[in-house]
Amino acid sequence: MKTMNTMKTINNIKTMRTMKTIKTMKTIKTMNTMKTMKTINNIKTMNTMKTIKTMKTIKTMNTMKTMNTMKTMNTMKTMNTIKTMNTMKTIKTMKSMNTMKTMKTVKTMKTMKTMNTVKTMNPIKTMNTMNTIKTMKTVKTIKTIKTMKTIKTMKTVKTMKTIKTMKAIKTMKTVKTIKTMKTMKTVKTVKTMKTIKAMKTYLF
């Protein structure tokens, strides 16, 4: 019985030990697996983080590159626009220079024409003025002759009038004298008639 009991206890102890060892082994395994899982997970997360980071950096790099390319594109565009602007400006300046030249030539042509016209006009003008002076002189002489004639006629008219007035004055005077003579005669005759009448009345 004792041996049986001891055997049982030994077996129990063994089983207990084995159980414990199994448990410990299992726990160790599980622990190890957990650890490995954790480490794997950690490694995975690390790797994913790294990949994400690298992806992000690649993306940022790419965006930077695209940004730079965009910038370069824009700068190229601006450069081209500046070039086109400059060419436009040069074209404009060339055009303006040409227009200025043409304007100058037109002006010079016009001035030349005006100079020529002035040159041709001047002798014509002088000829015309000479002719007008001649005509003015002739007109003046004609006018002076006419005025002289009118003065002469006026004088003759005046003399004629004065002669007429003189004659009229003379006739008036003669008429007056005749009238006075007549009145004198009539007065005398009246007086004599009166005296005769008075004498008659006195005598008879």
PDB file of C-alpha atoms in Angstrom:
ATOM      1  CA  MET A   1       0.000   0.000   0.000  1.00  0.00           C
ATOM      2  CA  LYS A   2       2.748   2.293   0.908  1.00  0.00           C
ATOM      3  CA  THR A   3       4.590   1.574  -2.259  1.00  0.00           C
ATOM      4  CA  MET A   4       1.384   1.982  -4.161  1.00  0.00           C
ATOM      5  CA  ASN A   5       0.776   5.247  -2.485  1.00  0.00           C
ATOM      6  CA  THR A   6       4.284   6.358  -3.066  1.00  0.00           C
ATOM      7  CA  MET A   7       4.002   5.289  -6.662  1.00  0.00           C
ATOM      8  CA  LYS A   8       0.804   7.219  -6.954  1.00  0.00           C
ATOM      9  CA  THR A   9       2.322  10.231  -5.340  1.00  0.00           C
ATOM     10  CA  ILE A  10       5.384   9.921  -7.531  1.00  0.00           C
ATOM     11  CA  ASN A  11       3.175   9.575 -10.522  1.00  0.00           C
ATOM     12  CA  ASN A  12       1.116  12.482  -9.351  1.00  0.00           C
ATOM     13  CA  ILE A  13       4.193  14.502  -8.762  1.00  0.00           C
ATOM     14  CA  LYS A  14       5.490  13.447 -12.144  1.00  0.00           C
ATOM     15  CA  THR A  15       2.259  14.257 -13.818  1.00  0.00           C
ATOM     16  CA  MET A  16       2.108  17.463 -11.924  1.00  0.00           C
ATOM     17  CA  ARG A  17       5.614  18.224 -12.934  1.00  0.00           C
ATOM     18  CA  THR A  18       5.029  17.196 -16.479  1.00  0.00           C
ATOM     19  CA  MET A  19       1.847  19.218 -16.447  1.00  0.00           C
ATOM     20  CA  LYS A  20       3.734  22.110 -15.047  1.00  0.00           C
ATOM     21  CA  THR A  21       6.524  21.666 -17.483  1.00  0.00           C
ATOM     22  CA  ILE A  22       4.004  21.306 -20.288  1.00  0.00           C
ATOM     23  CA  LYS A  23       2.224  24.360 -19.017  1.00  0.00           C
ATOM     24  CA  THR A  24       5.450  26.233 -18.647  1.00  0.00           C
ATOM     25  CA  MET A  25       6.527  25.003 -22.038  1.00  0.00           C
ATOM     26  CA  LYS A  26       3.221  26.020 -23.487  1.00  0.00           C
ATOM     27  CA  THR A  27       3.350  29.353 -21.754  1.00  0.00           C
ATOM     28  CA  ILE A  28       6.919  29.788 -22.910  1.00  0.00           C
ATOM     29  CA  LYS A  29       5.863  28.837 -26.418  1.00  0.00           C
ATOM     30  CA  THR A  30       2.888  31.096 -26.282  1.00  0.00           C
ATOM     31  CA  MET A  31       5.033  33.772 -24.781  1.00  0.00           C
ATOM     32  CA  ASN A  32       7.600  33.205 -27.449  1.00  0.00           C
ATOM     33  CA  THR A  33       4.970  33.136 -30.146  1.00  0.00           C
ATOM     34  CA  MET A  34       3.419  36.238 -28.660  1.00  0.00           C
ATOM     35  CA  LYS A  35       6.798  37.843 -28.579  1.00  0.00           C
ATOM     36  CA  THR A  36       7.565  36.758 -32.082  1.00  0.00           C
ATOM     37  CA  MET A  37       4.114  37.903 -33.155  1.00  0.00           C
ATOM     38  CA  LYS A  38       4.693  41.169 -31.429  1.00  0.00           C
ATOM     39  CA  THR A  39       8.116  41.536 -32.933  1.00  0.00           C
ATOM     40  CA  ILE A  40       6.748  40.496 -36.305  1.00  0.00           C
ATOM     41  CA  ASN A  41       3.939  42.942 -35.890  1.00  0.00           C
ATOM     42  CA  ASN A  42       6.350  45.572 -34.736  1.00  0.00           C
ATOM     43  CA  ILE A  43       8.617  44.811 -37.636  1.00  0.00           C
ATOM     44  CA  LYS A  44       5.607  44.866 -39.937  1.00  0.00           C
ATOM     45  CA  THR A  45       4.390  48.157 -38.533  1.00  0.00           C
ATOM     46  CA  MET A  46       7.892  49.492 -38.689  1.00  0.00           C
ATOM     47  CA  ASN A  47       8.189  48.313 -42.229  1.00  0.00           C
ATOM     48  CA  THR A  48       4.790  49.708 -43.117  1.00  0.00           C
ATOM     49  CA  MET A  49       5.721  52.940 -41.402  1.00  0.00           C
ATOM     50  CA  LYS A  50       8.954  52.951 -43.293  1.00  0.00           C
ATOM     51  CA  THR A  51       7.205  52.150 -46.542  1.00  0.00           C
ATOM     52  CA  ILE A  52       4.596  54.797 -45.795  1.00  0.00           C
ATOM     53  CA  LYS A  53       7.368  57.237 -45.006  1.00  0.00           C
ATOM     54  CA  THR A  54       9.280  56.280 -48.092  1.00  0.00           C
ATOM     55  CA  MET A  55       6.083  56.447 -50.095  1.00  0.00           C
ATOM     56  CA  LYS A  56       5.387  59.828 -48.637  1.00  0.00           C
ATOM     57  CA  THR A  57       8.931  60.987 -49.275  1.00  0.00           C
ATOM     58  CA  ILE A  58       8.717  59.588 -52.796  1.00  0.00           C
ATOM     59  CA  LYS A  59       5.409  61.386 -53.232  1.00  0.00           C
ATOM     60  CA  THR A  60       6.816  64.602 -51.817  1.00  0.00           C
ATOM     61  CA  MET A  61       9.877  64.142 -53.956  1.00  0.00           C
ATOM     62  CA  ASN A  62       7.668  63.579 -56.951  1.00  0.00           C
ATOM     63  CA  THR A  63       5.500  66.542 -56.042  1.00  0.00           C
ATOM     64  CA  MET A  64       8.634  68.589 -55.556  1.00  0.00           C
ATOM     65  CA  LYS A  65       9.855  67.395 -58.897  1.00  0.00           C
ATOM     66  CA  THR A  66       6.514  68.155 -60.510  1.00  0.00           C
ATOM     67  CA  MET A  67       6.474  71.490 -58.743  1.00  0.00           C
ATOM     68  CA  ASN A  68       9.934  72.198 -59.999  1.00  0.00           C
ATOM     69  CA  THR A  69       8.987  71.064 -63.466  1.00  0.00           C
ATOM     70  CA  MET A  70       5.890  73.218 -63.226  1.00  0.00           C
ATOM     71  CA  LYS A  71       8.045  76.078 -62.083  1.00  0.00           C
ATOM     72  CA  THR A  72      10.498  75.481 -64.861  1.00  0.00           C
ATOM     73  CA  MET A  73       7.591  75.180 -67.254  1.00  0.00           C
ATOM     74  CA  ASN A  74       6.183  78.412 -65.949  1.00  0.00           C
ATOM     75  CA  THR A  75       9.570  80.083 -66.106  1.00  0.00           C
ATOM     76  CA  MET A  76       9.952  78.759 -69.618  1.00  0.00           C
ATOM     77  CA  LYS A  77       6.514  80.082 -70.425  1.00  0.00           C
ATOM     78  CA  THR A  78       7.316  83.447 -68.856  1.00  0.00           C
ATOM     79  CA  MET A  79      10.633  83.467 -70.663  1.00  0.00           C
ATOM     80  CA  ASN A  80       8.840  82.715 -73.900  1.00  0.00           C
ATOM     81  CA  THR A  81       6.223  85.351 -73.160  1.00  0.00           C
ATOM     82  CA  ILE A  82       8.994  87.800 -72.308  1.00  0.00           C
ATOM     83  CA  LYS A  83      10.698  86.864 -75.548  1.00  0.00           C
ATOM     84  CA  THR A  84       7.461  87.270 -77.478  1.00  0.00           C
ATOM     85  CA  MET A  85       6.821  90.517 -75.659  1.00  0.00           C
ATOM     86  CA  ASN A  86      10.294  91.697 -76.511  1.00  0.00           C
ATOM     87  CA  THR A  87       9.874  90.622 -80.106  1.00  0.00           C
ATOM     88  CA  MET A  88       6.515  92.362 -80.158  1.00  0.00           C
ATOM     89  CA  LYS A  89       8.161  95.432 -78.703  1.00  0.00           C
ATOM     90  CA  THR A  90      10.961  95.288 -81.222  1.00  0.00           C
ATOM     91  CA  ILE A  91       8.414  94.792 -83.992  1.00  0.00           C
ATOM     92  CA  LYS A  92       6.431  97.728 -82.644  1.00  0.00           C
ATOM     93  CA  THR A  93       9.539  99.877 -82.342  1.00  0.00           C
ATOM     94  CA  MET A  94      10.586  98.839 -85.824  1.00  0.00           C
ATOM     95  CA  LYS A  95       7.127  99.681 -87.092  1.00  0.00           C
ATOM     96  CA  SER A  96       7.129 102.962 -85.224  1.00  0.00           C
ATOM     97  CA  MET A  97      10.604 103.696 -86.562  1.00  0.00           C
ATOM     98  CA  ASN A  98       9.410 102.907 -90.058  1.00  0.00           C
ATOM     99  CA  THR A  99       6.300 105.001 -89.562  1.00  0.00           C
ATOM    100  CA  MET A 100       8.453 107.789 -88.185  1.00  0.00           C
ATOM    101  CA  LYS A 101      10.736 107.482 -91.186  1.00  0.00           C
ATOM    102  CA  THR A 102       7.793 107.441 -93.559  1.00  0.00           C
ATOM    103  CA  MET A 103       6.261 110.359 -91.692  1.00  0.00           C
ATOM    104  CA  LYS A 104       9.530 112.241 -91.959  1.00  0.00           C
ATOM    105  CA  THR A 105       9.825 111.449 -95.647  1.00  0.00           C
ATOM    106  CA  VAL A 106       6.205 112.458 -96.156  1.00  0.00           C
ATOM    107  CA  LYS A 107       6.852 115.657 -94.229  1.00  0.00           C
ATOM    108  CA  THR A 108       9.995 116.391 -96.204  1.00  0.00           C
ATOM    109  CA  MET A 109       8.140 115.614 -99.409  1.00  0.00           C
ATOM    110  CA  LYS A 110       5.355 117.939 -98.345  1.00  0.00           C
ATOM    111  CA  THR A 111       7.817 120.651 -97.376  1.00  0.00           C
ATOM    112  CA  MET A 112       9.607 120.184-100.688  1.00  0.00           C
ATOM    113  CA  LYS A 113       6.293 120.457-102.497  1.00  0.00           C
ATOM    114  CA  THR A 114       5.341 123.523-100.493  1.00  0.00           C
ATOM    115  CA  MET A 115       8.773 125.007-101.122  1.00  0.00           C
ATOM    116  CA  ASN A 116       8.391 124.403-104.831  1.00  0.00           C
ATOM    117  CA  THR A 117       4.863 125.774-104.793  1.00  0.00           C
ATOM    118  CA  VAL A 118       6.079 128.776-102.810  1.00  0.00           C
ATOM    119  CA  LYS A 119       8.899 129.270-105.304  1.00  0.00           C
ATOM    120  CA  THR A 120       6.494 129.081-108.219  1.00  0.00           C
ATOM    121  CA  MET A 121       3.916 131.126-106.353  1.00  0.00           C
ATOM    122  CA  ASN A 122       6.381 133.881-105.498  1.00  0.00           C
ATOM    123  CA  PRO A 123       7.197 134.924-109.082  1.00  0.00           C
ATOM    124  CA  ILE A 124       3.522 134.558-109.963  1.00  0.00           C
ATOM    125  CA  LYS A 125       2.675 136.678-106.929  1.00  0.00           C
ATOM    126  CA  THR A 126       5.247 139.285-107.856  1.00  0.00           C
ATOM    127  CA  MET A 127       3.933 139.328-111.413  1.00  0.00           C
ATOM    128  CA  ASN A 128       0.405 139.646-110.112  1.00  0.00           C
ATOM    129  CA  THR A 129       1.410 142.388-107.700  1.00  0.00           C
ATOM    130  CA  MET A 130       3.224 144.179-110.516  1.00  0.00           C
ATOM    131  CA  ASN A 131       0.136 143.905-112.672  1.00  0.00           C
ATOM    132  CA  THR A 132      -2.069 145.055-109.805  1.00  0.00           C
ATOM    133  CA  ILE A 133       0.295 147.970-109.145  1.00  0.00           C
ATOM    134  CA  LYS A 134       0.142 148.873-112.826  1.00  0.00           C
ATOM    135  CA  THR A 135      -3.636 148.606-112.865  1.00  0.00           C
ATOM    136  CA  MET A 136      -3.805 150.579-109.609  1.00  0.00           C
ATOM    137  CA  LYS A 137      -1.622 153.275-111.126  1.00  0.00           C
ATOM    138  CA  THR A 138      -3.735 153.410-114.248  1.00  0.00           C
ATOM    139  CA  VAL A 139      -6.876 153.472-112.123  1.00  0.00           C
ATOM    140  CA  LYS A 140      -5.382 156.268-110.054  1.00  0.00           C
ATOM    141  CA  THR A 141      -4.438 158.263-113.132  1.00  0.00           C
ATOM    142  CA  ILE A 142      -7.888 157.671-114.604  1.00  0.00           C
ATOM    143  CA  LYS A 143      -9.425 158.764-111.328  1.00  0.00           C
ATOM    144  CA  THR A 144      -7.210 161.855-111.136  1.00  0.00           C
ATOM    145  CA  ILE A 145      -8.077 162.733-114.730  1.00  0.00           C
ATOM    146  CA  LYS A 146     -11.743 162.246-113.926  1.00  0.00           C
ATOM    147  CA  THR A 147     -11.466 164.347-110.771  1.00  0.00           C
ATOM    148  CA  MET A 148      -9.595 167.030-112.702  1.00  0.00           C
ATOM    149  CA  LYS A 149     -12.339 167.018-115.283  1.00  0.00           C
ATOM    150  CA  THR A 150     -15.019 167.124-112.615  1.00  0.00           C
ATOM    151  CA  ILE A 151     -13.179 169.961-110.870  1.00  0.00           C
ATOM    152  CA  LYS A 152     -13.011 171.803-114.187  1.00  0.00           C
ATOM    153  CA  THR A 153     -16.677 171.184-114.865  1.00  0.00           C
ATOM    154  CA  MET A 154     -17.504 172.190-111.290  1.00  0.00           C
ATOM    155  CA  LYS A 155     -15.523 175.376-111.758  1.00  0.00           C
ATOM    156  CA  THR A 156     -17.213 176.082-115.054  1.00  0.00           C
ATOM    157  CA  VAL A 157     -20.572 175.373-113.474  1.00  0.00           C
ATOM    158  CA  LYS A 158     -19.674 177.699-110.627  1.00  0.00           C
ATOM    159  CA  THR A 159     -18.566 180.396-113.044  1.00  0.00           C
ATOM    160  CA  MET A 160     -21.705 179.883-115.058  1.00  0.00           C
ATOM    161  CA  LYS A 161     -23.733 180.178-111.906  1.00  0.00           C
ATOM    162  CA  THR A 162     -21.850 183.264-110.807  1.00  0.00           C
ATOM    163  CA  ILE A 163     -22.351 184.795-114.254  1.00  0.00           C
ATOM    164  CA  LYS A 164     -26.020 183.969-114.025  1.00  0.00           C
ATOM    165  CA  THR A 165     -26.266 185.402-110.544  1.00  0.00           C
ATOM    166  CA  MET A 166     -24.383 188.458-111.657  1.00  0.00           C
ATOM    167  CA  LYS A 167     -26.768 188.856-114.519  1.00  0.00           C
ATOM    168  CA  ALA A 168     -29.704 188.266-112.239  1.00  0.00           C
ATOM    169  CA  ILE A 169     -28.347 190.804-109.777  1.00  0.00           C
ATOM    170  CA  LYS A 170     -27.892 193.247-112.620  1.00  0.00           C
ATOM    171  CA  THR A 171     -31.391 192.631-113.922  1.00  0.00           C
ATOM    172  CA  MET A 172     -32.722 192.911-110.396  1.00  0.00           C
ATOM    173  CA  LYS A 173     -30.929 196.180-109.972  1.00  0.00           C
ATOM    174  CA  THR A 174     -32.183 197.455-113.295  1.00  0.00           C
ATOM    175  CA  VAL A 175     -35.689 196.346-112.430  1.00  0.00           C
ATOM    176  CA  LYS A 176     -35.407 198.070-109.092  1.00  0.00           C
ATOM    177  CA  THR A 177     -34.127 201.234-110.711  1.00  0.00           C
ATOM    178  CA  ILE A 178     -36.884 201.095-113.299  1.00  0.00           C
ATOM    179  CA  LYS A 179     -39.400 200.581-110.530  1.00  0.00           C
ATOM    180  CA  THR A 180     -38.000 203.437-108.510  1.00  0.00           C
ATOM    181  CA  MET A 181     -37.920 205.589-111.611  1.00  0.00           C
ATOM    182  CA  LYS A 182     -41.522 204.737-112.288  1.00  0.00           C
ATOM    183  CA  THR A 183     -42.515 205.368-108.710  1.00  0.00           C
ATOM    184  CA  MET A 184     -40.643 208.626-108.800  1.00  0.00           C
ATOM    185  CA  LYS A 185     -42.451 209.573-111.976  1.00  0.00           C
ATOM    186  CA  THR A 186     -45.804 208.566-110.576  1.00  0.00           C
ATOM    187  CA  VAL A 187     -45.095 210.453-107.368  1.00  0.00           C
ATOM    188  CA  LYS A 188     -44.118 213.480-109.393  1.00  0.00           C
ATOM    189  CA  THR A 189     -47.167 213.213-111.606  1.00  0.00           C
ATOM    190  CA  VAL A 190     -49.360 212.750-108.582  1.00  0.00           C
ATOM    191  CA  LYS A 191     -47.787 215.727-106.945  1.00  0.00           C
ATOM    192  CA  THR A 192     -48.169 217.830-110.069  1.00  0.00           C
ATOM    193  CA  MET A 193     -51.715 216.638-110.479  1.00  0.00           C
ATOM    194  CA  LYS A 194     -52.427 217.563-106.900  1.00  0.00           C
ATOM    195  CA  THR A 195     -50.851 220.962-107.293  1.00  0.00           C
ATOM    196  CA  ILE A 196     -52.800 221.541-110.522  1.00  0.00           C
ATOM    197  CA  LYS A 197     -55.976 220.547-108.769  1.00  0.00           C
ATOM    198  CA  ALA A 198     -55.195 222.782-105.881  1.00  0.00           C
ATOM    199  CA  MET A 199     -54.360 225.634-108.220  1.00  0.00           C
ATOM    200  CA  LYS A 200     -57.569 225.133-110.068  1.00  0.00           C
ATOM    201  CA  THR A 201     -59.555 225.150-106.928  1.00  0.00           C
ATOM    202  CA  TYR A 202     -57.718 228.178-105.769  1.00  0.00           C
ATOM    203  CA  LEU A 203     -58.169 230.095-109.027  1.00  0.00           C
ATOM    204  CA  PHE A 204     -61.708 229.293-109.679  1.00  0.00           C
TER     205      PHE A 204
END
